[in-house]
Coordinates of C-alpha atoms and ligand atoms in Angstrom, one line a residue:
M1 CA 80.9 -63.3 35.0
S2 CA 83.6 -62.9 32.1
L3 CA 83.6 -61.8 28.6
L4 CA 86.7 -61.7 26.0
I5 CA 86.0 -59.7 22.9
R6 CA 88.8 -60.8 20.4
N7 CA 89.9 -59.4 16.9
G8 CA 88.0 -56.4 16.8
R9 CA 89.2 -52.7 15.7
I10 CA 88.9 -50.5 18.7
V11 CA 88.0 -47.2 18.4
T12 CA 87.8 -44.5 20.8
A13 CA 87.7 -40.6 20.6
V14 CA 91.2 -40.7 20.3
D15 CA 92.4 -44.5 19.4
D16 CA 92.3 -46.9 16.7
Y17 CA 93.8 -50.2 16.8
H18 CA 93.5 -53.9 16.9
A19 CA 93.4 -55.7 20.3
D20 CA 91.4 -58.1 22.6
I21 CA 89.3 -56.5 25.3
F22 CA 88.8 -58.7 29.1
V23 CA 85.8 -58.0 30.6
E24 CA 85.0 -59.1 34.4
D25 CA 81.9 -58.4 35.7
E26 CA 80.7 -55.0 34.8
T27 CA 84.4 -53.6 33.9
V28 CA 86.7 -53.6 31.2
S29 CA 89.9 -55.1 33.3
L30 CA 92.1 -56.1 30.2
I31 CA 93.1 -54.7 26.9
G32 CA 95.7 -56.2 24.7
R33 CA 96.9 -58.0 21.7
D34 CA 96.4 -62.1 21.7
L35 CA 95.3 -61.8 25.3
E36 CA 96.0 -65.4 27.1
V37 CA 93.2 -65.6 29.4
E38 CA 89.7 -67.7 30.0
A39 CA 86.6 -66.1 29.8
D40 CA 82.8 -67.5 30.7
R41 CA 81.9 -66.4 26.8
T42 CA 84.0 -65.2 23.6
I43 CA 83.0 -63.2 21.2
D44 CA 84.8 -62.9 17.6
A45 CA 84.7 -58.9 16.9
A46 CA 86.8 -59.6 13.4
G47 CA 86.0 -56.9 11.2
R48 CA 83.9 -55.0 13.4
L49 CA 84.3 -51.8 15.2
V50 CA 84.3 -52.2 18.9
M51 CA 83.3 -48.9 20.3
P52 CA 81.8 -47.1 23.8
G53 CA 78.1 -47.6 23.8
G54 CA 76.3 -44.7 22.7
I55 CA 74.9 -41.9 25.1
D56 CA 72.5 -39.8 24.2
P57 CA 72.1 -36.9 26.4
H58 CA 68.5 -35.8 25.4
T59 CA 65.5 -37.7 25.3
H60 CA 62.2 -37.6 26.9
M61 CA 60.6 -41.1 28.0
D62 CA 57.0 -41.2 29.3
M63 CA 56.9 -37.4 29.3
P64 CA 53.8 -35.4 29.9
F65 CA 53.5 -33.1 27.6
G66 CA 51.1 -31.4 25.0
G67 CA 47.8 -33.1 26.9
T68 CA 49.3 -36.5 26.2
T69 CA 52.5 -38.7 27.1
S70 CA 55.5 -39.9 25.4
A71 CA 55.2 -42.8 23.8
D72 CA 58.0 -44.8 25.0
D73 CA 58.2 -45.2 28.8
F74 CA 61.4 -46.1 30.2
E75 CA 61.5 -49.9 29.4
T76 CA 60.3 -50.0 25.7
G77 CA 62.5 -46.7 25.2
T78 CA 65.9 -47.3 26.6
R79 CA 65.2 -51.3 24.8
A80 CA 65.1 -49.3 21.5
A81 CA 68.1 -47.3 22.5
A82 CA 70.2 -50.3 23.2
F83 CA 69.2 -51.8 19.8
G84 CA 70.7 -49.1 18.3
G85 CA 73.6 -48.9 19.9
T86 CA 73.3 -46.7 23.0
T87 CA 73.9 -47.8 26.3
S88 CA 73.3 -44.7 28.5
I89 CA 70.8 -42.0 28.1
I90 CA 70.1 -38.9 30.2
D91 CA 66.3 -38.3 29.9
F92 CA 64.7 -35.5 32.3
A93 CA 62.8 -34.9 35.5
I94 CA 60.2 -32.2 35.7
Q95 CA 59.8 -30.0 38.3
T96 CA 55.7 -29.2 39.1
K97 CA 56.1 -25.8 38.8
G98 CA 55.1 -24.7 42.9
H99 CA 56.3 -28.0 44.0
S100 CA 60.2 -29.1 45.1
T101 CA 62.5 -30.0 42.0
L102 CA 63.1 -33.2 44.9
E103 CA 59.8 -34.3 44.3
G104 CA 60.3 -34.1 40.8
L105 CA 63.0 -36.1 40.7
E106 CA 61.4 -38.8 43.1
T107 CA 58.6 -38.9 40.6
W108 CA 61.2 -39.8 37.4
Q109 CA 63.2 -42.1 39.4
E110 CA 60.1 -44.0 40.4
K111 CA 59.2 -43.8 36.1
A112 CA 62.5 -45.5 35.4
A113 CA 63.1 -48.1 38.1
G114 CA 62.6 -51.4 37.3
K115 CA 61.8 -50.5 33.8
A116 CA 65.3 -49.3 32.2
G117 CA 67.3 -51.7 30.2
I118 CA 70.2 -49.6 30.0
D119 CA 72.0 -47.0 32.6
Y120 CA 70.2 -43.6 32.9
G121 CA 70.3 -40.4 34.3
F122 CA 68.5 -36.7 34.7
H123 CA 68.9 -33.3 33.8
M124 CA 66.5 -31.4 36.0
I125 CA 63.8 -29.6 33.9
V126 CA 63.5 -26.3 36.7
T127 CA 60.1 -24.6 36.2
D128 CA 60.4 -22.1 39.2
M129 CA 63.3 -21.1 41.2
E130 CA 62.4 -18.7 44.1
D131 CA 65.1 -17.7 46.4
D132 CA 63.7 -19.9 49.1
R133 CA 64.2 -23.2 47.0
L134 CA 67.8 -22.5 45.6
W135 CA 69.1 -24.6 48.2
E136 CA 67.5 -27.8 46.4
M137 CA 70.2 -27.2 43.9
R138 CA 72.9 -28.2 46.0
R139 CA 70.9 -31.4 47.3
L140 CA 70.1 -32.4 43.6
A141 CA 74.0 -32.4 42.5
D142 CA 74.6 -34.9 45.5
E143 CA 71.9 -37.0 44.2
G144 CA 74.2 -37.0 41.2
V145 CA 71.8 -34.7 39.3
T146 CA 74.3 -31.6 37.8
S147 CA 72.6 -30.3 34.9
Y148 CA 69.4 -28.5 34.8
K149 CA 67.4 -27.9 31.9
M150 CA 65.6 -24.3 31.5
F151 CA 63.2 -23.2 28.8
M152 CA 62.4 -19.9 26.9
A153 CA 59.6 -21.8 25.1
Y154 CA 56.5 -23.1 25.7
P155 CA 54.6 -20.3 27.7
G156 CA 52.5 -21.4 30.6
V157 CA 53.8 -24.7 30.1
L158 CA 57.5 -25.5 31.1
Y159 CA 58.7 -21.6 30.0
V160 CA 60.7 -19.5 32.2
D161 CA 61.4 -16.0 32.7
D162 CA 64.8 -14.2 32.3
A163 CA 65.0 -13.8 36.4
T164 CA 64.2 -17.0 37.0
L165 CA 66.9 -18.1 34.3
F166 CA 69.2 -15.5 36.0
R167 CA 68.6 -17.1 39.7
A168 CA 69.0 -20.6 38.8
M169 CA 71.8 -20.2 36.3
R170 CA 73.6 -18.1 39.2
Q171 CA 73.0 -20.9 41.8
A172 CA 74.1 -23.6 39.2
G173 CA 77.2 -22.0 38.4
E174 CA 77.6 -21.8 42.1
E175 CA 77.2 -25.5 42.5
G176 CA 79.2 -26.4 39.7
G177 CA 76.8 -27.3 37.6
L178 CA 76.0 -27.0 33.9
V179 CA 72.7 -25.1 32.6
C180 CA 71.1 -27.1 29.2
M181 CA 68.8 -24.4 27.6
H182 CA 65.9 -24.8 25.1
A183 CA 66.6 -21.5 23.4
E184 CA 63.6 -19.8 21.7
N185 CA 61.8 -16.9 22.5
G186 CA 58.5 -18.5 23.2
I187 CA 56.8 -15.3 24.2
A188 CA 57.2 -13.9 20.6
I189 CA 56.2 -17.0 19.2
D190 CA 53.2 -17.5 20.6
E191 CA 51.9 -14.0 19.5
I192 CA 53.1 -15.2 15.7
V193 CA 51.1 -18.7 16.6
K194 CA 48.3 -16.5 17.3
L195 CA 48.4 -14.7 14.1
A196 CA 48.9 -17.8 12.0
L197 CA 45.2 -19.3 13.8
A198 CA 43.4 -16.2 13.2
A199 CA 44.4 -16.2 9.4
G200 CA 42.8 -19.8 9.6
N201 CA 46.5 -21.3 8.7
T202 CA 46.0 -24.6 10.9
A203 CA 48.1 -27.1 9.2
P204 CA 51.0 -28.6 10.5
K205 CA 53.4 -26.9 8.3
Y206 CA 52.4 -23.7 10.5
H207 CA 54.2 -25.1 13.3
A208 CA 57.4 -24.7 11.4
L209 CA 56.0 -21.3 9.6
T210 CA 55.7 -19.9 12.8
R211 CA 58.8 -20.2 14.6
P212 CA 61.7 -18.6 12.5
T213 CA 65.6 -19.2 12.9
R214 CA 65.6 -15.8 13.9
M215 CA 63.4 -16.5 17.0
E216 CA 65.9 -19.4 18.0
A217 CA 69.2 -17.4 17.5
E218 CA 67.6 -14.5 19.5
G219 CA 67.0 -17.2 22.4
V220 CA 70.4 -18.5 22.2
H221 CA 72.0 -15.0 22.1
R222 CA 70.2 -14.3 25.5
S223 CA 70.7 -17.2 27.2
I224 CA 74.4 -17.5 26.4
A225 CA 74.6 -13.5 27.7
I226 CA 72.4 -14.3 30.8
A227 CA 74.4 -17.2 31.7
E228 CA 78.1 -15.1 31.0
V229 CA 76.9 -12.7 33.5
A230 CA 75.4 -15.5 36.1
G231 CA 78.7 -17.4 35.7
V232 CA 77.8 -20.8 34.4
P233 CA 78.6 -23.1 31.7
V234 CA 75.8 -23.6 29.1
Y235 CA 74.6 -26.6 27.0
I236 CA 72.4 -25.3 24.1
V237 CA 70.2 -28.0 23.2
H238 CA 68.6 -28.9 19.8
V239 CA 70.7 -26.5 17.7
S240 CA 68.6 -26.7 14.7
C241 CA 69.7 -24.3 12.1
A242 CA 72.6 -21.8 10.8
D243 CA 71.3 -18.5 12.5
A244 CA 71.5 -20.5 16.2
L245 CA 74.8 -22.0 15.2
E246 CA 76.3 -18.8 14.3
E247 CA 75.4 -17.3 18.1
V248 CA 77.0 -20.1 19.4
R249 CA 80.1 -20.0 17.1
L250 CA 80.4 -16.2 18.2
A251 CA 80.2 -16.9 21.9
R252 CA 82.6 -19.6 21.5
A253 CA 84.8 -17.6 19.6
R254 CA 85.1 -15.1 22.3
E255 CA 85.9 -18.3 24.8
A256 CA 82.4 -18.1 26.5
Q257 CA 81.7 -21.3 28.2
V258 CA 79.2 -22.6 25.9
F259 CA 78.6 -25.9 24.3
A260 CA 75.7 -27.2 22.0
E261 CA 74.3 -30.1 20.6
T262 CA 72.3 -30.9 17.2
C263 CA 69.8 -33.5 17.0
T264 CA 69.5 -36.2 14.0
Q265 CA 66.5 -34.5 13.0
Y266 CA 67.8 -31.4 11.9
L267 CA 71.0 -33.4 10.0
F268 CA 68.6 -35.5 8.0
L269 CA 65.2 -34.1 7.5
D270 CA 64.0 -30.6 6.4
L271 CA 61.1 -28.2 5.9
S272 CA 59.7 -30.2 3.2
H273 CA 58.5 -32.7 5.5
Y274 CA 55.8 -30.4 6.6
D275 CA 54.3 -31.0 3.2
H276 CA 53.3 -34.2 3.5
E277 CA 49.7 -34.9 2.6
D278 CA 46.9 -36.0 5.3
F279 CA 48.5 -34.4 8.2
E280 CA 51.5 -36.5 7.8
G281 CA 53.4 -33.5 8.3
A282 CA 52.3 -33.9 12.2
K283 CA 55.0 -36.7 12.4
Y284 CA 57.5 -33.7 12.0
V285 CA 56.0 -31.4 14.4
M286 CA 58.7 -30.9 17.3
T287 CA 60.5 -27.8 18.6
P288 CA 62.2 -26.5 17.2
P289 CA 61.0 -27.1 13.8
L290 CA 62.7 -28.9 11.0
R291 CA 64.6 -25.9 8.7
E292 CA 65.3 -25.6 5.1
K293 CA 67.6 -28.1 3.7
W294 CA 71.0 -25.9 3.0
N295 CA 71.1 -25.7 7.2
Q296 CA 72.0 -29.2 7.4
E297 CA 75.4 -28.7 5.7
Q298 CA 76.1 -26.0 8.3
L299 CA 75.4 -28.3 10.9
W300 CA 77.8 -31.2 10.0
R301 CA 80.2 -27.9 9.4
G302 CA 79.5 -27.1 13.3
L303 CA 79.8 -30.6 14.3
G304 CA 83.2 -30.8 12.0
L305 CA 84.8 -27.8 13.8
G306 CA 83.9 -28.3 17.3
D307 CA 80.9 -25.8 17.7
L308 CA 78.5 -28.5 18.0
R309 CA 79.6 -30.8 20.6
S310 CA 77.4 -34.0 20.5
V311 CA 74.2 -35.3 18.6
S312 CA 71.7 -36.2 20.3
T313 CA 67.5 -37.5 19.7
D314 CA 65.3 -35.3 21.5
H315 CA 63.6 -38.5 21.6
C316 CA 59.9 -37.9 22.3
P317 CA 57.6 -39.9 20.1
F318 CA 53.8 -39.4 20.2
S319 CA 51.8 -41.9 18.1
F320 CA 50.4 -40.4 14.8
K321 CA 47.1 -42.0 14.7
D322 CA 46.3 -41.8 18.4
Q323 CA 48.3 -38.8 19.8
K324 CA 49.9 -36.2 17.0
V325 CA 45.5 -36.1 16.1
L326 CA 45.2 -34.0 19.0
G327 CA 46.4 -31.2 16.6
I328 CA 44.3 -32.2 13.5
D329 CA 42.4 -28.6 13.5
D330 CA 45.4 -26.6 15.0
F331 CA 48.7 -27.1 14.5
S332 CA 49.4 -25.6 18.0
K333 CA 47.8 -28.5 19.6
I334 CA 49.6 -31.1 18.0
P335 CA 52.0 -33.0 20.6
N336 CA 55.5 -31.5 20.0
G337 CA 58.3 -34.1 19.5
G338 CA 59.6 -37.2 17.1
P339 CA 60.8 -40.5 17.8
G340 CA 64.7 -41.4 16.8
V341 CA 66.7 -42.7 19.8
E342 CA 67.2 -46.1 17.9
N343 CA 68.6 -44.8 14.7
R344 CA 71.0 -41.9 16.0
M345 CA 74.5 -44.0 15.7
S346 CA 73.7 -45.6 12.4
L347 CA 72.5 -42.3 11.0
V348 CA 75.3 -40.5 12.2
Y349 CA 77.9 -42.8 11.2
N350 CA 76.4 -43.3 7.4
G351 CA 76.2 -39.4 7.5
G352 CA 79.3 -38.5 9.1
V353 CA 81.9 -41.2 8.5
V354 CA 80.1 -42.9 5.5
G355 CA 79.5 -39.6 4.1
G356 CA 83.1 -38.1 4.7
R357 CA 82.5 -35.6 6.8
L358 CA 83.5 -37.1 10.1
S359 CA 86.4 -39.2 11.0
V360 CA 85.8 -42.2 13.2
N361 CA 87.5 -41.1 16.4
K362 CA 84.8 -38.0 15.9
F363 CA 82.1 -40.2 15.4
V364 CA 82.5 -41.9 18.8
D365 CA 83.5 -38.3 20.1
L366 CA 79.8 -37.0 19.3
T367 CA 77.8 -40.2 20.1
S368 CA 79.2 -40.8 23.1
T369 CA 82.8 -39.4 24.3
A370 CA 81.6 -35.5 24.7
A371 CA 78.6 -36.0 26.5
A372 CA 80.2 -38.0 28.8
K373 CA 82.8 -35.7 29.7
L374 CA 80.5 -32.6 29.5
F375 CA 77.9 -34.4 32.0
G376 CA 80.3 -35.9 34.7
M377 CA 80.5 -39.7 33.5
F378 CA 84.0 -39.9 32.2
P379 CA 85.9 -42.1 32.2
K380 CA 83.3 -44.5 33.5
K381 CA 81.5 -43.8 30.7
G382 CA 82.3 -42.6 26.7
T383 CA 85.4 -44.6 26.7
I384 CA 86.9 -47.8 26.4
A385 CA 89.9 -47.9 28.9
V386 CA 91.1 -50.4 31.9
G387 CA 88.5 -49.2 34.7
S388 CA 85.8 -48.1 32.5
D389 CA 82.1 -49.8 32.5
A390 CA 81.5 -52.6 29.9
D391 CA 79.7 -50.4 27.9
I392 CA 80.5 -51.9 24.3
V393 CA 78.9 -51.9 21.2
I394 CA 79.8 -54.2 18.5
F395 CA 79.2 -52.8 15.0
N396 CA 79.1 -53.6 11.3
P397 CA 80.6 -50.9 9.2
D398 CA 79.7 -52.5 6.0
R399 CA 76.1 -53.6 6.5
R400 CA 73.4 -51.6 5.3
E401 CA 69.5 -51.4 6.3
T402 CA 66.8 -49.2 5.0
I403 CA 65.1 -47.6 8.0
S404 CA 61.5 -48.5 8.2
V405 CA 58.9 -48.9 11.2
D406 CA 58.7 -51.9 8.9
N407 CA 62.0 -53.1 9.4
P408 CA 62.5 -55.1 12.6
H409 CA 66.3 -54.4 12.3
T410 CA 65.7 -50.8 12.6
H411 CA 62.3 -50.1 14.5
H412 CA 61.7 -51.7 18.1
M413 CA 60.8 -47.9 19.3
N414 CA 56.8 -47.9 20.9
V415 CA 55.1 -45.5 18.2
D416 CA 53.3 -46.4 14.7
Y417 CA 56.1 -44.5 12.3
N418 CA 59.6 -43.9 11.9
A419 CA 60.5 -40.1 11.3
F420 CA 63.6 -41.4 9.0
E421 CA 61.4 -43.6 7.4
G422 CA 63.4 -44.9 3.7
I423 CA 66.9 -43.9 4.4
E424 CA 69.4 -46.2 3.8
V425 CA 72.2 -46.3 6.2
Q426 CA 75.4 -48.1 6.5
G427 CA 76.5 -48.8 9.5
I428 CA 74.7 -51.3 12.1
S429 CA 74.9 -51.9 16.0
E430 CA 75.1 -55.9 15.6
I431 CA 76.2 -56.4 19.6
V432 CA 75.4 -54.6 22.1
I433 CA 77.3 -54.9 25.9
S434 CA 75.8 -52.7 29.0
R435 CA 77.9 -53.3 31.8
G436 CA 79.6 -56.4 30.6
R437 CA 76.1 -57.6 29.7
V438 CA 75.2 -58.6 26.4
V439 CA 71.6 -57.1 25.9
V440 CA 71.2 -57.3 22.0
E441 CA 72.8 -60.0 19.9
D442 CA 71.6 -61.2 16.5
N443 CA 68.4 -58.2 16.7
V444 CA 67.3 -60.0 20.0
W445 CA 66.8 -58.5 23.3
H446 CA 68.7 -60.2 26.0
G447 CA 68.4 -57.3 28.6
R448 CA 65.8 -57.0 31.0
A449 CA 63.9 -54.2 32.5
G450 CA 65.4 -53.0 35.2
G451 CA 68.6 -54.0 34.0
G452 CA 69.5 -50.1 34.0
N453 CA 71.6 -48.2 36.7
F454 CA 70.7 -44.6 37.7
L455 CA 73.2 -42.6 36.6
K456 CA 75.1 -40.7 39.9
R457 CA 76.7 -38.0 37.6
G458 CA 79.9 -35.5 38.6
L459 CA 79.9 -32.0 38.5
F460 CA 80.7 -30.3 35.3
G461 CA 84.3 -31.0 34.8
G462 CA 85.1 -28.8 31.5
P463 CA 86.3 -26.6 29.8
Y464 CA 86.2 -29.4 27.2
Ligands
LIG501 O1 59.9 -31.3 20.3 C1 60.0 -31.4 21.2 N1 61.6 -31.1 21.1 N2 59.4 -31.9 22.1 C2 60.1 -32.4 23.6 C3 60.4 -31.3 24.3 C4 61.7 -30.5 24.1 O2 61.3 -29.3 23.9 O3 63.1 -30.7 24.3
LIG502 ZN1 63.5 -28.3 24.0
LIG503 ZN1 63.7 -32.2 24.6

């Protein structure tokens, strides 16, 4: 099967030029002006940006959490991702406390196999790491799982203490891995939550008010310090505020091996969303919570200056009607997380490129290339080059849509609300190609469940 993409404006993290792309089977085989080749199919991309497919390095499909399971499984979630221009995700396999991480990986492989419509990898969520289990980290790396996530939040659930953190970090460093950190002081936060509930403050907005930005900043500071001593590069996930970003900035200024991401929700939504009536604030209960609006511009600055290297979604949707209601009388029982995997590319393009904050190259870097590099997938993923996987998005930079759960062009996620409801975006993914196959065109799904491959990732290859 071959595919010729003609007349497009090819944009990567570093290039911007007009040329044709010839794809044979799953890879890009030729790039040039007015290519004289015969192809099974030709796409005219005149007036469109032709970019590497998006990579979302932080999603939670089919994740048991808060007494329920996230509403998108690997089939619905990856399909929705593809509609939005994302062709790879890195999700999270979870180690059950007291059990092998390899068992956890197997469980998640079973969840994804035969379902994922685009390529997927896993970070391993480590919940315990005694000395006699350290050898598993080498095995994980051999399996292509080269990054680990640990939580300073959620005591009694996913939380690990500093001793575990240090042990796992040290071993990860030895194996050439990268540690992803959910950085928040969960122990102190749980005390604040108890005080709020004792005072009768049960509404969704108390989720945000009990998780001060200082508690996130403290987690960032502490996890970076431990990682520096343990000798491992660290990637701070879902940075939500200026307070936490400042800790990243300071560490990077002294040349610590620190990388960080923010998520679309922290760039576009804010604390006022918890004021919605009738429990609607529960739609925005995610961790870290939404922050005061002024933080958003600081996060955009962090993206522009390079202290934030990637924009992910932390896609972890729960149905408002059936799942968020678990916390109707107690905000601490609302399942934490929100939807977003489908809307990331348009939101970042609109807020970044159209908004004059990012160059189009930087947009590609933040939504694709940087994640490919940090997580051991470059140059197979994250760029358009001869020999790369033909993961390509043909993007209309002028088309506008208003994001809504009711707009069939912006919502295919298996959840009954859209967190970005009512936001108008300019810049829409129109044709999406996953390893040489058109999976989305004219807002129709042409992919298939099981069409996505497991991404066996390489070791951290930084510094980037
Ligand atoms: O609220 C969130 N973020 N849910 C998913 C789990 C996590 O902390 O990343
Ligand atoms: Zn987290
Ligand atoms: Zn997450």
